[in-house]
PDB file of C-alpha atoms in Angstrom:
ATOM      1  CA  MET H   9    -142.760  70.830 100.174  1.00  0.00           C
ATOM      2  CA  HIS H  10    -143.256  68.299 102.983  1.00  0.00           C
ATOM      3  CA  LEU H  11    -146.725  66.467 102.815  1.00  0.00           C
ATOM      4  CA  VAL H  12    -146.603  64.045 105.530  1.00  0.00           C
ATOM      5  CA  ASP H  13    -145.845  64.628 109.312  1.00  0.00           C
ATOM      6  CA  PRO H  14    -142.945  62.270 109.864  1.00  0.00           C
ATOM      7  CA  ASP H  15    -143.838  61.971 113.466  1.00  0.00           C
ATOM      8  CA  THR H  16    -147.231  60.509 112.854  1.00  0.00           C
ATOM      9  CA  TYR H  17    -146.518  58.332 109.675  1.00  0.00           C
ATOM     10  CA  ARG H  18    -145.864  54.734 110.084  1.00  0.00           C
ATOM     11  CA  ASP H  19    -144.992  52.272 107.303  1.00  0.00           C
ATOM     12  CA  PRO H  20    -147.861  49.861 106.813  1.00  0.00           C
ATOM     13  CA  ASP H  21    -147.520  46.083 107.548  1.00  0.00           C
ATOM     14  CA  PRO H  22    -145.944  44.375 104.474  1.00  0.00           C
ATOM     15  CA  ARG H  23    -148.443  41.479 104.600  1.00  0.00           C
ATOM     16  CA  ASP H  24    -151.472  43.764 104.809  1.00  0.00           C
ATOM     17  CA  GLN H  25    -150.008  45.792 101.940  1.00  0.00           C
ATOM     18  CA  ALA H  26    -149.484  42.707  99.691  1.00  0.00           C
ATOM     19  CA  ARG H  27    -153.008  41.703 100.481  1.00  0.00           C
ATOM     20  CA  LYS H  28    -154.311  45.039  99.365  1.00  0.00           C
ATOM     21  CA  ALA H  29    -152.173  44.851  96.189  1.00  0.00           C
ATOM     22  CA  ARG H  30    -153.604  41.330  95.280  1.00  0.00           C
ATOM     23  CA  HIS H  31    -157.271  42.672  95.982  1.00  0.00           C
ATOM     24  CA  LEU H  32    -156.535  45.767  93.762  1.00  0.00           C
ATOM     25  CA  SER H  33    -155.318  43.468  90.884  1.00  0.00           C
ATOM     26  CA  LYS H  34    -158.686  41.757  90.895  1.00  0.00           C
ATOM     27  CA  TYR H  35    -160.337  45.034  90.093  1.00  0.00           C
ATOM     28  CA  ILE H  36    -157.807  46.024  87.476  1.00  0.00           C
ATOM     29  CA  PHE H  37    -157.338  42.543  85.731  1.00  0.00           C
ATOM     30  CA  PRO H  38    -160.681  40.767  86.356  1.00  0.00           C
ATOM     31  CA  LEU H  39    -160.443  38.411  83.433  1.00  0.00           C
ATOM     32  CA  GLN H  40    -157.146  36.902  84.750  1.00  0.00           C
ATOM     33  CA  TYR H  41    -159.019  35.873  87.906  1.00  0.00           C
ATOM     34  CA  GLY H  42    -162.082  34.512  86.105  1.00  0.00           C
ATOM     35  CA  LEU H  43    -164.318  37.486  87.103  1.00  0.00           C
ATOM     36  CA  SER H  44    -166.851  39.093  84.745  1.00  0.00           C
ATOM     37  CA  ASN H  45    -165.673  42.138  82.873  1.00  0.00           C
ATOM     38  CA  VAL H  46    -166.829  44.761  80.437  1.00  0.00           C
ATOM     39  CA  PHE H  47    -165.739  42.986  77.289  1.00  0.00           C
ATOM     40  CA  THR H  48    -167.273  39.524  77.913  1.00  0.00           C
ATOM     41  CA  SER H  49    -170.945  39.162  78.815  1.00  0.00           C
ATOM     42  CA  GLN H  50    -173.008  35.958  78.997  1.00  0.00           C
ATOM     43  CA  LEU H  51    -176.620  37.087  78.352  1.00  0.00           C
ATOM     44  CA  GLN H  52    -179.470  34.540  78.030  1.00  0.00           C
ATOM     45  CA  ALA H  53    -181.807  35.010  75.082  1.00  0.00           C
ATOM     46  CA  LYS H  54    -184.893  35.816  77.171  1.00  0.00           C
ATOM     47  CA  GLU H  55    -183.234  37.764  79.933  1.00  0.00           C
ATOM     48  CA  HIS H  56    -183.589  41.437  80.339  1.00  0.00           C
ATOM     49  CA  TYR H  57    -180.394  43.263  80.105  1.00  0.00           C
ATOM     50  CA  LYS H  58    -179.153  44.799  83.422  1.00  0.00           C
ATOM     51  CA  GLN H  59    -175.962  46.918  83.383  1.00  0.00           C
ATOM     52  CA  PRO H  60    -173.503  45.381  85.731  1.00  0.00           C
ATOM     53  CA  ASP H  61    -171.733  47.516  88.347  1.00  0.00           C
ATOM     54  CA  PHE H  62    -168.105  47.017  87.724  1.00  0.00           C
ATOM     55  CA  ALA H  63    -167.107  49.745  90.182  1.00  0.00           C
ATOM     56  CA  ASP H  64    -168.010  47.455  93.183  1.00  0.00           C
ATOM     57  CA  ARG H  65    -166.964  43.912  92.730  1.00  0.00           C
ATOM     58  CA  GLU H  66    -166.862  42.984  96.389  1.00  0.00           C
ATOM     59  CA  ASN H  67    -169.600  40.346  96.170  1.00  0.00           C
ATOM     60  CA  GLU H  68    -168.220  38.745  93.207  1.00  0.00           C
ATOM     61  CA  ILE H  69    -164.673  38.628  94.693  1.00  0.00           C
ATOM     62  CA  GLN H  70    -166.117  37.171  97.863  1.00  0.00           C
ATOM     63  CA  ARG H  71    -167.981  34.345  95.914  1.00  0.00           C
ATOM     64  CA  LEU H  72    -164.693  33.666  94.085  1.00  0.00           C
ATOM     65  CA  GLY H  73    -162.962  33.151  97.421  1.00  0.00           C
ATOM     66  CA  PRO H  74    -159.092  32.964  97.806  1.00  0.00           C
ATOM     67  CA  CYS H  75    -157.418  32.198  94.619  1.00  0.00           C
ATOM     68  CA  LYS H  76    -153.879  31.957  93.380  1.00  0.00           C
ATOM     69  CA  THR H  77    -152.363  34.962  91.740  1.00  0.00           C
ATOM     70  CA  PRO H  78    -151.579  34.272  88.020  1.00  0.00           C
ATOM     71  CA  LYS H  79    -147.873  34.127  87.178  1.00  0.00           C
ATOM     72  CA  ARG H  80    -148.219  36.921  84.598  1.00  0.00           C
ATOM     73  CA  LEU H  81    -149.442  39.366  87.214  1.00  0.00           C
ATOM     74  CA  LYS H  82    -146.607  38.745  89.900  1.00  0.00           C
ATOM     75  CA  ASP H  83    -144.532  41.511  88.485  1.00  0.00           C
ATOM     76  CA  VAL H  84    -147.445  43.927  88.455  1.00  0.00           C
ATOM     77  CA  LEU H  85    -148.206  43.389  92.156  1.00  0.00           C
ATOM     78  CA  VAL H  86    -144.864  45.176  93.027  1.00  0.00           C
ATOM     79  CA  LEU H  87    -146.124  48.241  91.041  1.00  0.00           C
ATOM     80  CA  LEU H  88    -149.562  48.078  92.686  1.00  0.00           C
ATOM     81  CA  ASP H  89    -147.932  47.769  96.099  1.00  0.00           C
ATOM     82  CA  LYS H  90    -145.899  50.858  95.469  1.00  0.00           C
ATOM     83  CA  MET H  91    -148.953  52.804  94.151  1.00  0.00           C
ATOM     84  CA  ILE H  92    -151.007  51.950  97.323  1.00  0.00           C
ATOM     85  CA  TRP H  93    -148.088  52.780  99.607  1.00  0.00           C
ATOM     86  CA  ARG H  94    -147.658  56.284  97.850  1.00  0.00           C
ATOM     87  CA  HIS H  95    -151.336  56.872  98.060  1.00  0.00           C
ATOM     88  CA  GLY H  96    -151.414  56.116 101.809  1.00  0.00           C
ATOM     89  CA  LYS H  97    -148.410  58.369 102.385  1.00  0.00           C
ATOM     90  CA  CYS H  98    -149.644  61.429 100.409  1.00  0.00           C
ATOM     91  CA  GLY H  99    -151.292  64.093 102.583  1.00  0.00           C
ATOM     92  CA  TYR H 100    -154.105  65.036 100.195  1.00  0.00           C
ATOM     93  CA  ARG H 101    -155.621  67.710 102.523  1.00  0.00           C
ATOM     94  CA  MET H 102    -152.362  69.456 103.097  1.00  0.00           C
ATOM     95  CA  LEU H 103    -151.525  69.282  99.269  1.00  0.00           C
ATOM     96  CA  ARG H 104    -154.943  70.720  98.411  1.00  0.00           C
ATOM     97  CA  ASP H 105    -154.527  73.503 100.880  1.00  0.00           C
ATOM     98  CA  LYS H 106    -150.977  74.378  99.604  1.00  0.00           C
ATOM     99  CA  VAL H 107    -152.047  74.299  95.854  1.00  0.00           C
ATOM    100  CA  CYS H 108    -155.543  75.657  96.201  1.00  0.00           C
ATOM    101  CA  PRO H 109    -155.706  77.870  99.318  1.00  0.00           C
ATOM    102  CA  SER H 110    -159.165  78.915 100.264  1.00  0.00           C
ATOM    103  CA  LYS H 111    -159.974  82.583 100.620  1.00  0.00           C
ATOM    104  CA  ALA H 112    -162.972  81.737 102.963  1.00  0.00           C
ATOM    105  CA  SER H 113    -162.208  81.565 106.703  1.00  0.00           C
ATOM    106  CA  LYS H 114    -161.730  78.083 107.903  1.00  0.00           C
ATOM    107  CA  ILE H 115    -164.412  77.373 110.397  1.00  0.00           C
ATOM    108  CA  SER H 116    -163.791  73.850 111.400  1.00  0.00           C
ATOM    109  CA  GLU H 117    -160.917  71.460 110.513  1.00  0.00           C
TER     110      GLU H 117
END
């Protein structure tokens, strides 16, 4: 089963791929970068509680600015890079059509 058209696939830029892996690590390991997380919360006594949205941290990451990757996460970046590369290479639509073929006629695709 071949999921990617080899004629159209190009390997991503290694620098861009490393940047994406570092960015993803800030979502997975927020405490290591000094970002807020689910387990630690600074709530003032008279404040109303507002559930933070941990799914979208872009504003918080932008406020933090560029920062150095902690040493203990350097080995993990290789795995995150590989995960992002495989995600980009997988043809999800072709995989879906092969595993779950639709019995309805395909009108537009």
